[in-house]
Amino acid sequence: MHVAVLLFAFALTGTTLALDNGLMRTPPMGWLAWERYRCDIDCENDPKNCISENLFMDMADRLAEDGWKELGYVYVNIDDCWSSKQRDDQGRLQPDPKRFPGGIKKLAHYLHNRGLKLGIYGDMGKLTCMAYPGTPLDKIELDAQTFADWEVDMLKYDGCYSNAMEQELGYPLMSKALNATGRPIGYSCSWPAYQGGLPPKVNYTQLGEICNLWRNYGDIQDSWDSVLNIVDWFFENQDALTPAAGPGRWNDPDMGEHRPCPVPSPLNRPCSGPEHS
Ligand SMILES: *[C@@H]1O[C@H](CO)[C@@H](O)[C@H](O)[C@H]1NC(C)=O
Ligand SMILES: *[C@@H]1O[C@H](CO)[C@@H](O)[C@H](O)[C@H]1NC(C)=O
């Protein structure tokens, strides 16, 4: 099995306030579908790897049964391509009916019964990065309530197809809307990744007040070069990034990658590439 784990930057506690939802006092850890499974929606030909409730239940079983949960890996996170291309007749987001026949709430219960938490994905634009329905300004309250009704525990709010002005309004508005549902929902903002990741464009003080974590920089890809590139960027910019982090508010360098090697691998060569999945 391929396991991708979220990796978060540890940093000393700064001085600013954190989003007051009581969550993520330590860096959240778990599993996110994107790096490996992307937007594979072909469940007919690729049932094991397609974005479906089975994939997330399978990963939940792995976290719960293989010792990951005990180490703190409790989030199982859906990324893009989970939803139907159409909202329902009341204007709400709905999961793809073929791939998530049980619905998101049932999936959340499956995780909760195993001591795990469910994360879902939305986007600040009219469309998500892969052109599924987004959550633009006028849909924020409705979609926050829908996620709360489904008993979701975390939201990754991406930024494709939105402009700087919409982001400036939308990211704080979603924070308020999640709070207003009354359900503590961890809030991951992709905002800084769309602003180049650094001050003065990025206001890390503000981010810490409205988000629990944020993607600072580009997506990780399935290569060691990509891992090193991200490590280098965090190293070079640590003076700006370190003070931003603390309990309840974290830099997110994107997923870590862990691959069990099928055959003994030379020590100086990390296991990598799809042949090891
Ligand atoms: C909402 O915000 C208030 C004040 O910041 C906080 O006390 C409360 O716990 C928050 N509720 C949720 C569900 O996040
Ligand atoms: C950054 O955000 C904080 C908190 O919202 C605010 O007080 C401050 O003025 C902002 N800084 C800049 C440079 O806009």
PDB file of C-alpha atoms and ligand atoms in Angstrom:
ATOM      1  CA  MET A   1       0.000   0.000   0.000  1.00  0.00           C
ATOM      2  CA  HIS A   2       1.061   3.523  -0.619  1.00  0.00           C
ATOM      3  CA  VAL A   3       0.825   5.799   2.363  1.00  0.00           C
ATOM      4  CA  ALA A   4       1.133   9.538   2.061  1.00  0.00           C
ATOM      5  CA  VAL A   5       1.164  11.369   5.341  1.00  0.00           C
ATOM      6  CA  LEU A   6       0.702  15.020   6.010  1.00  0.00           C
ATOM      7  CA  LEU A   7       3.838  16.660   7.235  1.00  0.00           C
ATOM      8  CA  PHE A   8       3.694  19.902   9.088  1.00  0.00           C
ATOM      9  CA  ALA A   9       6.424  22.355   9.983  1.00  0.00           C
ATOM     10  CA  PHE A  10       7.183  22.443  13.637  1.00  0.00           C
ATOM     11  CA  ALA A  11       8.056  25.835  14.907  1.00  0.00           C
ATOM     12  CA  LEU A  12       8.390  27.739  18.115  1.00  0.00           C
ATOM     13  CA  THR A  13       5.341  29.421  19.483  1.00  0.00           C
ATOM     14  CA  GLY A  14       5.007  32.985  18.301  1.00  0.00           C
ATOM     15  CA  THR A  15       3.128  35.731  20.044  1.00  0.00           C
ATOM     16  CA  THR A  16      -0.030  36.260  18.012  1.00  0.00           C
ATOM     17  CA  LEU A  17      -3.493  34.868  18.638  1.00  0.00           C
ATOM     18  CA  ALA A  18      -4.746  31.655  17.103  1.00  0.00           C
ATOM     19  CA  LEU A  19      -8.122  30.879  15.599  1.00  0.00           C
ATOM     20  CA  ASP A  20     -10.303  30.213  18.618  1.00  0.00           C
ATOM     21  CA  ASN A  21     -11.927  26.880  17.787  1.00  0.00           C
ATOM     22  CA  GLY A  22      -9.909  24.803  20.221  1.00  0.00           C
ATOM     23  CA  LEU A  23      -8.558  22.583  17.444  1.00  0.00           C
ATOM     24  CA  MET A  24      -5.108  21.591  16.286  1.00  0.00           C
ATOM     25  CA  ARG A  25      -3.177  22.664  19.346  1.00  0.00           C
ATOM     26  CA  THR A  26      -0.504  20.354  17.999  1.00  0.00           C
ATOM     27  CA  PRO A  27       0.183  19.987  14.261  1.00  0.00           C
ATOM     28  CA  PRO A  28      -2.629  17.936  12.707  1.00  0.00           C
ATOM     29  CA  MET A  29      -1.567  14.646  11.143  1.00  0.00           C
ATOM     30  CA  GLY A  30      -3.354  12.325   8.772  1.00  0.00           C
ATOM     31  CA  TRP A  31      -3.757  11.275   5.193  1.00  0.00           C
ATOM     32  CA  LEU A  32      -4.832  13.233   2.099  1.00  0.00           C
ATOM     33  CA  ALA A  33      -5.846  11.694  -1.214  1.00  0.00           C
ATOM     34  CA  TRP A  34      -4.379  14.158  -3.705  1.00  0.00           C
ATOM     35  CA  GLU A  35      -0.707  13.352  -4.135  1.00  0.00           C
ATOM     36  CA  ARG A  36      -1.332   9.730  -5.072  1.00  0.00           C
ATOM     37  CA  TYR A  37      -4.923   9.455  -6.291  1.00  0.00           C
ATOM     38  CA  ARG A  38      -5.397  12.881  -7.938  1.00  0.00           C
ATOM     39  CA  CYS A  39      -8.663  13.114  -9.867  1.00  0.00           C
ATOM     40  CA  ASP A  40      -9.018   9.442 -10.747  1.00  0.00           C
ATOM     41  CA  ILE A  41     -12.789   9.108 -11.074  1.00  0.00           C
ATOM     42  CA  ASP A  42     -12.760   5.985 -13.241  1.00  0.00           C
ATOM     43  CA  CYS A  43     -14.245   3.562 -10.743  1.00  0.00           C
ATOM     44  CA  GLU A  44     -15.334   1.154 -13.454  1.00  0.00           C
ATOM     45  CA  ASN A  45     -11.812   0.420 -14.681  1.00  0.00           C
ATOM     46  CA  ASP A  46      -9.834   1.394 -11.592  1.00  0.00           C
ATOM     47  CA  PRO A  47     -12.047   0.598  -8.595  1.00  0.00           C
ATOM     48  CA  LYS A  48      -9.149   0.332  -6.113  1.00  0.00           C
ATOM     49  CA  ASN A  49      -7.684   3.762  -6.859  1.00  0.00           C
ATOM     50  CA  CYS A  50     -10.605   5.952  -7.841  1.00  0.00           C
ATOM     51  CA  ILE A  51     -11.878   8.792  -5.638  1.00  0.00           C
ATOM     52  CA  SER A  52     -14.763   7.030  -3.911  1.00  0.00           C
ATOM     53  CA  GLU A  53     -16.036   6.279  -0.435  1.00  0.00           C
ATOM     54  CA  ASN A  54     -14.289   2.899  -0.659  1.00  0.00           C
ATOM     55  CA  LEU A  55     -10.887   4.558  -0.927  1.00  0.00           C
ATOM     56  CA  PHE A  56     -11.468   6.638   2.207  1.00  0.00           C
ATOM     57  CA  MET A  57     -12.917   3.720   4.171  1.00  0.00           C
ATOM     58  CA  ASP A  58      -9.947   1.626   3.106  1.00  0.00           C
ATOM     59  CA  MET A  59      -7.508   4.312   4.274  1.00  0.00           C
ATOM     60  CA  ALA A  60      -9.447   4.692   7.521  1.00  0.00           C
ATOM     61  CA  ASP A  61      -9.004   0.966   8.129  1.00  0.00           C
ATOM     62  CA  ARG A  62      -5.287   1.273   7.460  1.00  0.00           C
ATOM     63  CA  LEU A  63      -4.835   4.226   9.863  1.00  0.00           C
ATOM     64  CA  ALA A  64      -6.928   2.502  12.529  1.00  0.00           C
ATOM     65  CA  GLU A  65      -5.546  -1.032  12.169  1.00  0.00           C
ATOM     66  CA  ASP A  66      -1.893  -0.550  11.213  1.00  0.00           C
ATOM     67  CA  GLY A  67      -0.785   1.610  14.119  1.00  0.00           C
ATOM     68  CA  TRP A  68      -0.976   5.041  12.481  1.00  0.00           C
ATOM     69  CA  LYS A  69      -3.812   6.279  14.667  1.00  0.00           C
ATOM     70  CA  GLU A  70      -1.813   5.542  17.809  1.00  0.00           C
ATOM     71  CA  LEU A  71       0.932   7.793  16.449  1.00  0.00           C
ATOM     72  CA  GLY A  72      -1.566  10.634  15.962  1.00  0.00           C
ATOM     73  CA  TYR A  73      -2.500  10.239  12.283  1.00  0.00           C
ATOM     74  CA  VAL A  74      -6.232  10.739  12.737  1.00  0.00           C
ATOM     75  CA  TYR A  75      -7.388  12.850   9.779  1.00  0.00           C
ATOM     76  CA  VAL A  76      -8.538  11.133   6.588  1.00  0.00           C
ATOM     77  CA  ASN A  77      -8.898  13.901   4.051  1.00  0.00           C
ATOM     78  CA  ILE A  78     -10.789  14.075   0.793  1.00  0.00           C
ATOM     79  CA  ASP A  79      -9.304  16.405  -1.839  1.00  0.00           C
ATOM     80  CA  ASP A  80     -10.775  17.580  -5.163  1.00  0.00           C
ATOM     81  CA  CYS A  81     -13.162  15.576  -7.405  1.00  0.00           C
ATOM     82  CA  TRP A  82     -15.459  14.196  -4.705  1.00  0.00           C
ATOM     83  CA  SER A  83     -18.568  16.098  -5.648  1.00  0.00           C
ATOM     84  CA  SER A  84     -21.217  15.864  -8.265  1.00  0.00           C
ATOM     85  CA  LYS A  85     -20.832  18.381 -11.102  1.00  0.00           C
ATOM     86  CA  GLN A  86     -24.229  19.755 -10.086  1.00  0.00           C
ATOM     87  CA  ARG A  87     -25.510  21.139  -6.821  1.00  0.00           C
ATOM     88  CA  ASP A  88     -28.737  19.564  -5.542  1.00  0.00           C
ATOM     89  CA  ASP A  89     -32.195  21.100  -6.005  1.00  0.00           C
ATOM     90  CA  GLN A  90     -31.691  23.181  -2.859  1.00  0.00           C
ATOM     91  CA  GLY A  91     -28.398  24.528  -4.145  1.00  0.00           C
ATOM     92  CA  ARG A  92     -26.228  22.438  -1.851  1.00  0.00           C
ATOM     93  CA  LEU A  93     -23.059  20.609  -2.750  1.00  0.00           C
ATOM     94  CA  GLN A  94     -23.571  16.887  -3.052  1.00  0.00           C
ATOM     95  CA  PRO A  95     -21.133  14.015  -3.454  1.00  0.00           C
ATOM     96  CA  ASP A  96     -20.983  12.115  -6.729  1.00  0.00           C
ATOM     97  CA  PRO A  97     -23.814   9.602  -6.291  1.00  0.00           C
ATOM     98  CA  LYS A  98     -22.019   6.714  -8.020  1.00  0.00           C
ATOM     99  CA  ARG A  99     -18.738   7.087  -6.164  1.00  0.00           C
ATOM    100  CA  PHE A 100     -20.145   8.085  -2.751  1.00  0.00           C
ATOM    101  CA  PRO A 101     -23.486   6.239  -2.668  1.00  0.00           C
ATOM    102  CA  GLY A 102     -23.614   6.309   1.147  1.00  0.00           C
ATOM    103  CA  GLY A 103     -23.086  10.081   1.306  1.00  0.00           C
ATOM    104  CA  ILE A 104     -20.515  12.073   3.236  1.00  0.00           C
ATOM    105  CA  LYS A 105     -22.263  11.898   6.588  1.00  0.00           C
ATOM    106  CA  LYS A 106     -22.180   8.116   6.571  1.00  0.00           C
ATOM    107  CA  LEU A 107     -18.495   8.227   5.652  1.00  0.00           C
ATOM    108  CA  ALA A 108     -17.859  10.641   8.538  1.00  0.00           C
ATOM    109  CA  HIS A 109     -19.557   8.190  10.889  1.00  0.00           C
ATOM    110  CA  TYR A 110     -17.423   5.345   9.557  1.00  0.00           C
ATOM    111  CA  LEU A 111     -14.356   7.361  10.538  1.00  0.00           C
ATOM    112  CA  HIS A 112     -15.700   8.597  13.852  1.00  0.00           C
ATOM    113  CA  ASN A 113     -16.512   5.015  14.863  1.00  0.00           C
ATOM    114  CA  ARG A 114     -12.812   4.249  14.435  1.00  0.00           C
ATOM    115  CA  GLY A 115     -11.613   7.272  16.387  1.00  0.00           C
ATOM    116  CA  LEU A 116     -10.682   9.154  13.195  1.00  0.00           C
ATOM    117  CA  LYS A 117     -11.721  12.466  11.662  1.00  0.00           C
ATOM    118  CA  LEU A 118     -12.901  13.372   8.165  1.00  0.00           C
ATOM    119  CA  GLY A 119     -11.574  16.277   6.111  1.00  0.00           C
ATOM    120  CA  ILE A 120     -13.272  17.623   3.003  1.00  0.00           C
ATOM    121  CA  TYR A 121     -12.226  19.965   0.196  1.00  0.00           C
ATOM    122  CA  GLY A 122     -13.696  23.171  -1.187  1.00  0.00           C
ATOM    123  CA  ASP A 123     -12.492  26.034  -3.358  1.00  0.00           C
ATOM    124  CA  MET A 124     -12.845  29.813  -3.158  1.00  0.00           C
ATOM    125  CA  GLY A 125     -13.571  30.108  -6.903  1.00  0.00           C
ATOM    126  CA  LYS A 126     -16.663  29.356  -8.963  1.00  0.00           C
ATOM    127  CA  LEU A 127     -14.946  26.083  -9.806  1.00  0.00           C
ATOM    128  CA  THR A 128     -12.458  23.887  -7.998  1.00  0.00           C
ATOM    129  CA  CYS A 129      -9.027  23.342  -9.557  1.00  0.00           C
ATOM    130  CA  MET A 130     -10.433  20.301 -11.405  1.00  0.00           C
ATOM    131  CA  ALA A 131     -13.610  22.160 -12.435  1.00  0.00           C
ATOM    132  CA  TYR A 132     -16.069  20.783  -9.887  1.00  0.00           C
ATOM    133  CA  PRO A 133     -18.477  23.255  -8.238  1.00  0.00           C
ATOM    134  CA  GLY A 134     -16.597  25.732  -6.078  1.00  0.00           C
ATOM    135  CA  THR A 135     -17.660  27.742  -3.056  1.00  0.00           C
ATOM    136  CA  PRO A 136     -17.525  31.393  -4.135  1.00  0.00           C
ATOM    137  CA  LEU A 137     -18.488  34.240  -1.818  1.00  0.00           C
ATOM    138  CA  ASP A 138     -22.250  33.835  -2.126  1.00  0.00           C
ATOM    139  CA  LYS A 139     -22.099  30.097  -1.311  1.00  0.00           C
ATOM    140  CA  ILE A 140     -19.812  30.213   1.716  1.00  0.00           C
ATOM    141  CA  GLU A 141     -22.440  30.140   4.446  1.00  0.00           C
ATOM    142  CA  LEU A 142     -24.507  27.440   2.762  1.00  0.00           C
ATOM    143  CA  ASP A 143     -21.522  25.171   2.149  1.00  0.00           C
ATOM    144  CA  ALA A 144     -20.097  25.670   5.646  1.00  0.00           C
ATOM    145  CA  GLN A 145     -23.467  24.587   7.025  1.00  0.00           C
ATOM    146  CA  THR A 146     -23.579  21.592   4.681  1.00  0.00           C
ATOM    147  CA  PHE A 147     -20.140  20.452   5.862  1.00  0.00           C
ATOM    148  CA  ALA A 148     -21.236  20.867   9.483  1.00  0.00           C
ATOM    149  CA  ASP A 149     -24.474  18.941   8.802  1.00  0.00           C
ATOM    150  CA  TRP A 150     -22.357  16.121   7.417  1.00  0.00           C
ATOM    151  CA  GLU A 151     -20.278  16.171  10.623  1.00  0.00           C
ATOM    152  CA  VAL A 152     -17.074  16.895   8.776  1.00  0.00           C
ATOM    153  CA  ASP A 153     -14.063  17.744  10.982  1.00  0.00           C
ATOM    154  CA  MET A 154     -11.793  19.706   8.674  1.00  0.00           C
ATOM    155  CA  LEU A 155     -11.980  21.787   5.503  1.00  0.00           C
ATOM    156  CA  LYS A 156      -9.213  22.453   2.987  1.00  0.00           C
ATOM    157  CA  TYR A 157     -10.266  25.608   1.170  1.00  0.00           C
ATOM    158  CA  ASP A 158      -8.364  25.913  -2.106  1.00  0.00           C
ATOM    159  CA  GLY A 159      -8.030  29.013  -4.278  1.00  0.00           C
ATOM    160  CA  CYS A 160      -8.239  28.078  -7.963  1.00  0.00           C
ATOM    161  CA  TYR A 161     -10.357  30.363 -10.160  1.00  0.00           C
ATOM    162  CA  SER A 162     -10.512  33.136  -7.553  1.00  0.00           C
ATOM    163  CA  ASN A 163      -8.811  36.517  -7.627  1.00  0.00           C
ATOM    164  CA  ALA A 164      -6.929  38.373  -4.897  1.00  0.00           C
ATOM    165  CA  MET A 165      -9.930  40.475  -3.905  1.00  0.00           C
ATOM    166  CA  GLU A 166     -12.247  37.476  -3.607  1.00  0.00           C
ATOM    167  CA  GLN A 167      -9.630  35.675  -1.525  1.00  0.00           C
ATOM    168  CA  GLU A 168      -9.263  38.626   0.807  1.00  0.00           C
ATOM    169  CA  LEU A 169     -12.981  38.539   1.493  1.00  0.00           C
ATOM    170  CA  GLY A 170     -13.570  34.819   1.204  1.00  0.00           C
ATOM    171  CA  TYR A 171     -10.958  33.265   3.467  1.00  0.00           C
ATOM    172  CA  PRO A 172     -12.017  35.279   6.551  1.00  0.00           C
ATOM    173  CA  LEU A 173     -15.687  34.842   5.641  1.00  0.00           C
ATOM    174  CA  MET A 174     -15.368  31.051   5.554  1.00  0.00           C
ATOM    175  CA  SER A 175     -13.681  31.185   8.965  1.00  0.00           C
ATOM    176  CA  LYS A 176     -16.692  33.085  10.347  1.00  0.00           C
ATOM    177  CA  ALA A 177     -19.153  30.793   8.604  1.00  0.00           C
ATOM    178  CA  LEU A 178     -17.520  27.644   9.991  1.00  0.00           C
ATOM    179  CA  ASN A 179     -17.579  29.166  13.456  1.00  0.00           C
ATOM    180  CA  ALA A 180     -21.247  30.103  13.068  1.00  0.00           C
ATOM    181  CA  THR A 181     -22.210  26.474  12.424  1.00  0.00           C
ATOM    182  CA  GLY A 182     -21.254  25.699  16.029  1.00  0.00           C
ATOM    183  CA  ARG A 183     -19.275  22.639  14.932  1.00  0.00           C
ATOM    184  CA  PRO A 184     -15.508  22.841  15.488  1.00  0.00           C
ATOM    185  CA  ILE A 185     -14.078  22.329  11.993  1.00  0.00           C
ATOM    186  CA  GLY A 186     -10.341  22.554  11.397  1.00  0.00           C
ATOM    187  CA  TYR A 187      -9.712  25.145   8.722  1.00  0.00           C
ATOM    188  CA  SER A 188      -6.896  24.792   6.196  1.00  0.00           C
ATOM    189  CA  CYS A 189      -6.404  27.810   3.953  1.00  0.00           C
ATOM    190  CA  SER A 190      -4.584  27.577   0.626  1.00  0.00           C
ATOM    191  CA  TRP A 191      -4.573  31.380   0.478  1.00  0.00           C
ATOM    192  CA  PRO A 192      -0.833  32.088   0.963  1.00  0.00           C
ATOM    193  CA  ALA A 193       0.102  29.600  -1.768  1.00  0.00           C
ATOM    194  CA  TYR A 194      -1.807  31.888  -4.139  1.00  0.00           C
ATOM    195  CA  GLN A 195       0.010  34.990  -2.828  1.00  0.00           C
ATOM    196  CA  GLY A 196       3.552  33.712  -3.283  1.00  0.00           C
ATOM    197  CA  GLY A 197       3.824  32.502   0.303  1.00  0.00           C
ATOM    198  CA  LEU A 198       5.709  35.428   1.805  1.00  0.00           C
ATOM    199  CA  PRO A 199       5.140  38.795   3.483  1.00  0.00           C
ATOM    200  CA  PRO A 200       4.353  41.527   2.741  1.00  0.00           C
ATOM    201  CA  LYS A 201       1.772  39.973   0.392  1.00  0.00           C
ATOM    202  CA  VAL A 202       0.929  37.291   2.938  1.00  0.00           C
ATOM    203  CA  ASN A 203      -0.188  38.546   6.346  1.00  0.00           C
ATOM    204  CA  TYR A 204       0.685  35.667   8.651  1.00  0.00           C
ATOM    205  CA  THR A 205      -0.737  37.445  11.674  1.00  0.00           C
ATOM    206  CA  GLN A 206      -4.129  37.528  10.033  1.00  0.00           C
ATOM    207  CA  LEU A 207      -3.855  33.938   8.794  1.00  0.00           C
ATOM    208  CA  GLY A 208      -3.165  32.758  12.329  1.00  0.00           C
ATOM    209  CA  GLU A 209      -6.346  34.438  13.487  1.00  0.00           C
ATOM    210  CA  ILE A 210      -8.612  32.908  10.853  1.00  0.00           C
ATOM    211  CA  CYS A 211      -7.066  29.552   9.851  1.00  0.00           C
ATOM    212  CA  ASN A 212      -5.675  26.543  11.730  1.00  0.00           C
ATOM    213  CA  LEU A 213      -3.169  25.832   9.008  1.00  0.00           C
ATOM    214  CA  TRP A 214      -2.237  27.064   5.594  1.00  0.00           C
ATOM    215  CA  ARG A 215      -0.510  25.788   2.518  1.00  0.00           C
ATOM    216  CA  ASN A 216       2.390  28.217   2.076  1.00  0.00           C
ATOM    217  CA  TYR A 217       3.836  27.039  -1.175  1.00  0.00           C
ATOM    218  CA  GLY A 218       3.464  24.767  -4.229  1.00  0.00           C
ATOM    219  CA  ASP A 219       1.997  21.260  -4.240  1.00  0.00           C
ATOM    220  CA  ILE A 220       4.306  18.387  -3.514  1.00  0.00           C
ATOM    221  CA  GLN A 221       4.805  16.037  -6.456  1.00  0.00           C
ATOM    222  CA  ASP A 222       5.739  12.407  -6.608  1.00  0.00           C
ATOM    223  CA  SER A 223       9.500  12.916  -6.643  1.00  0.00           C
ATOM    224  CA  TRP A 224      12.425  13.428  -4.309  1.00  0.00           C
ATOM    225  CA  ASP A 225      13.297  16.641  -6.207  1.00  0.00           C
ATOM    226  CA  SER A 226       9.919  18.032  -5.239  1.00  0.00           C
ATOM    227  CA  VAL A 227      10.481  17.152  -1.580  1.00  0.00           C
ATOM    228  CA  LEU A 228      13.880  18.861  -1.620  1.00  0.00           C
ATOM    229  CA  ASN A 229      12.515  21.914  -3.392  1.00  0.00           C
ATOM    230  CA  ILE A 230       9.939  22.402  -0.630  1.00  0.00           C
ATOM    231  CA  VAL A 231      12.486  21.790   2.126  1.00  0.00           C
ATOM    232  CA  ASP A 232      14.814  24.374   0.533  1.00  0.00           C
ATOM    233  CA  TRP A 233      12.027  26.957   0.307  1.00  0.00           C
ATOM    234  CA  PHE A 234      11.109  26.536   3.976  1.00  0.00           C
ATOM    235  CA  PHE A 235      14.768  26.680   4.950  1.00  0.00           C
ATOM    236  CA  GLU A 236      15.390  29.893   3.006  1.00  0.00           C
ATOM    237  CA  ASN A 237      12.280  31.600   4.364  1.00  0.00           C
ATOM    238  CA  GLN A 238      12.270  30.297   7.918  1.00  0.00           C
ATOM    239  CA  ASP A 239      12.638  33.747   9.477  1.00  0.00           C
ATOM    240  CA  ALA A 240       9.301  34.794   7.986  1.00  0.00           C
ATOM    241  CA  LEU A 241       7.568  31.461   8.533  1.00  0.00           C
ATOM    242  CA  THR A 242       8.644  30.375  12.009  1.00  0.00           C
ATOM    243  CA  PRO A 243       6.897  33.161  13.956  1.00  0.00           C
ATOM    244  CA  ALA A 244       3.637  32.406  12.116  1.00  0.00           C
ATOM    245  CA  ALA A 245       3.265  28.972  13.677  1.00  0.00           C
ATOM    246  CA  GLY A 246       2.029  27.967  17.118  1.00  0.00           C
ATOM    247  CA  PRO A 247      -0.767  25.984  18.788  1.00  0.00           C
ATOM    248  CA  GLY A 248      -3.874  26.230  16.595  1.00  0.00           C
ATOM    249  CA  ARG A 249      -2.034  27.771  13.620  1.00  0.00           C
ATOM    250  CA  TRP A 250       0.485  25.952  11.474  1.00  0.00           C
ATOM    251  CA  ASN A 251       2.551  26.244   8.341  1.00  0.00           C
ATOM    252  CA  ASP A 252       1.745  23.344   6.014  1.00  0.00           C
ATOM    253  CA  PRO A 253       4.528  22.321   3.618  1.00  0.00           C
ATOM    254  CA  ASP A 254       2.109  19.754   2.085  1.00  0.00           C
ATOM    255  CA  MET A 255       2.135  16.012   2.433  1.00  0.00           C
ATOM    256  CA  GLY A 256       5.022  13.873   3.477  1.00  0.00           C
ATOM    257  CA  GLU A 257       5.626  10.813   1.348  1.00  0.00           C
ATOM    258  CA  HIS A 258       6.246   7.415   2.769  1.00  0.00           C
ATOM    259  CA  ARG A 259       6.615   4.348   0.619  1.00  0.00           C
ATOM    260  CA  PRO A 260       7.255   0.899   1.906  1.00  0.00           C
ATOM    261  CA  CYS A 261       9.885  -0.593  -0.420  1.00  0.00           C
ATOM    262  CA  PRO A 262       8.815  -3.833  -2.071  1.00  0.00           C
ATOM    263  CA  VAL A 263      12.446  -4.922  -2.393  1.00  0.00           C
ATOM    264  CA  PRO A 264      15.474  -3.850  -0.376  1.00  0.00           C
ATOM    265  CA  SER A 265      16.488  -0.488  -1.727  1.00  0.00           C
ATOM    266  CA  PRO A 266      20.027   0.916  -1.747  1.00  0.00           C
ATOM    267  CA  LEU A 267      20.392   3.131   1.305  1.00  0.00           C
ATOM    268  CA  ASN A 268      21.221   6.223  -0.682  1.00  0.00           C
ATOM    269  CA  ARG A 269      18.212   5.894  -2.942  1.00  0.00           C
ATOM    270  CA  PRO A 270      14.776   6.671  -1.498  1.00  0.00           C
ATOM    271  CA  CYS A 271      11.879   4.533  -2.627  1.00  0.00           C
ATOM    272  CA  SER A 272      10.073   6.602  -5.181  1.00  0.00           C
ATOM    273  CA  GLY A 273       7.975   6.367  -8.272  1.00  0.00           C
ATOM    274  CA  PRO A 274       4.709   4.651  -9.104  1.00  0.00           C
ATOM    275  CA  GLU A 275       6.284   1.189  -9.345  1.00  0.00           C
ATOM    276  CA  HIS A 276       6.480   1.195  -5.552  1.00  0.00           C
ATOM    277  CA  SER A 277       2.896   2.183  -4.931  1.00  0.00           C
TER     278      SER A 277
HETATM  279  C1  LIG B   1     -16.401  30.540  17.617  1.00  0.00           C
HETATM  280  O1  LIG B   1     -15.639  31.657  18.020  1.00  0.00           O
HETATM  281  C2  LIG B   1     -15.757  31.939  19.418  1.00  0.00           C
HETATM  282  C3  LIG B   1     -15.052  33.259  19.702  1.00  0.00           C
HETATM  283  O2  LIG B   1     -13.858  33.393  18.998  1.00  0.00           O
HETATM  284  C4  LIG B   1     -15.188  30.779  20.191  1.00  0.00           C
HETATM  285  O3  LIG B   1     -15.282  31.020  21.574  1.00  0.00           O
HETATM  286  C5  LIG B   1     -15.968  29.522  19.831  1.00  0.00           C
HETATM  287  O4  LIG B   1     -15.426  28.393  20.501  1.00  0.00           O
HETATM  288  C6  LIG B   1     -15.955  29.295  18.343  1.00  0.00           C
HETATM  289  N1  LIG B   1     -16.803  28.161  17.996  1.00  0.00           N
HETATM  290  C7  LIG B   1     -16.493  27.252  17.084  1.00  0.00           C
HETATM  291  C8  LIG B   1     -17.469  26.170  16.870  1.00  0.00           C
HETATM  292  O5  LIG B   1     -15.460  27.277  16.410  1.00  0.00           O
HETATM  293  C1  LIG B   2      -2.152  41.909   9.351  1.00  0.00           C
HETATM  294  O1  LIG B   2      -3.265  41.417  10.045  1.00  0.00           O
HETATM  295  C2  LIG B   2      -3.391  41.916  11.374  1.00  0.00           C
HETATM  296  C3  LIG B   2      -4.480  41.129  12.056  1.00  0.00           C
HETATM  297  O2  LIG B   2      -5.629  41.033  11.270  1.00  0.00           O
HETATM  298  C4  LIG B   2      -3.633  43.401  11.310  1.00  0.00           C
HETATM  299  O3  LIG B   2      -3.758  43.929  12.623  1.00  0.00           O
HETATM  300  C5  LIG B   2      -2.476  44.077  10.598  1.00  0.00           C
HETATM  301  O4  LIG B   2      -2.730  45.449  10.424  1.00  0.00           O
HETATM  302  C6  LIG B   2      -2.224  43.421   9.237  1.00  0.00           C
HETATM  303  N1  LIG B   2      -0.967  43.935   8.701  1.00  0.00           N
HETATM  304  C7  LIG B   2      -0.876  44.515   7.518  1.00  0.00           C
HETATM  305  C8  LIG B   2       0.482  44.946   7.099  1.00  0.00           C
HETATM  306  O5  LIG B   2      -1.843  44.661   6.785  1.00  0.00           O
END
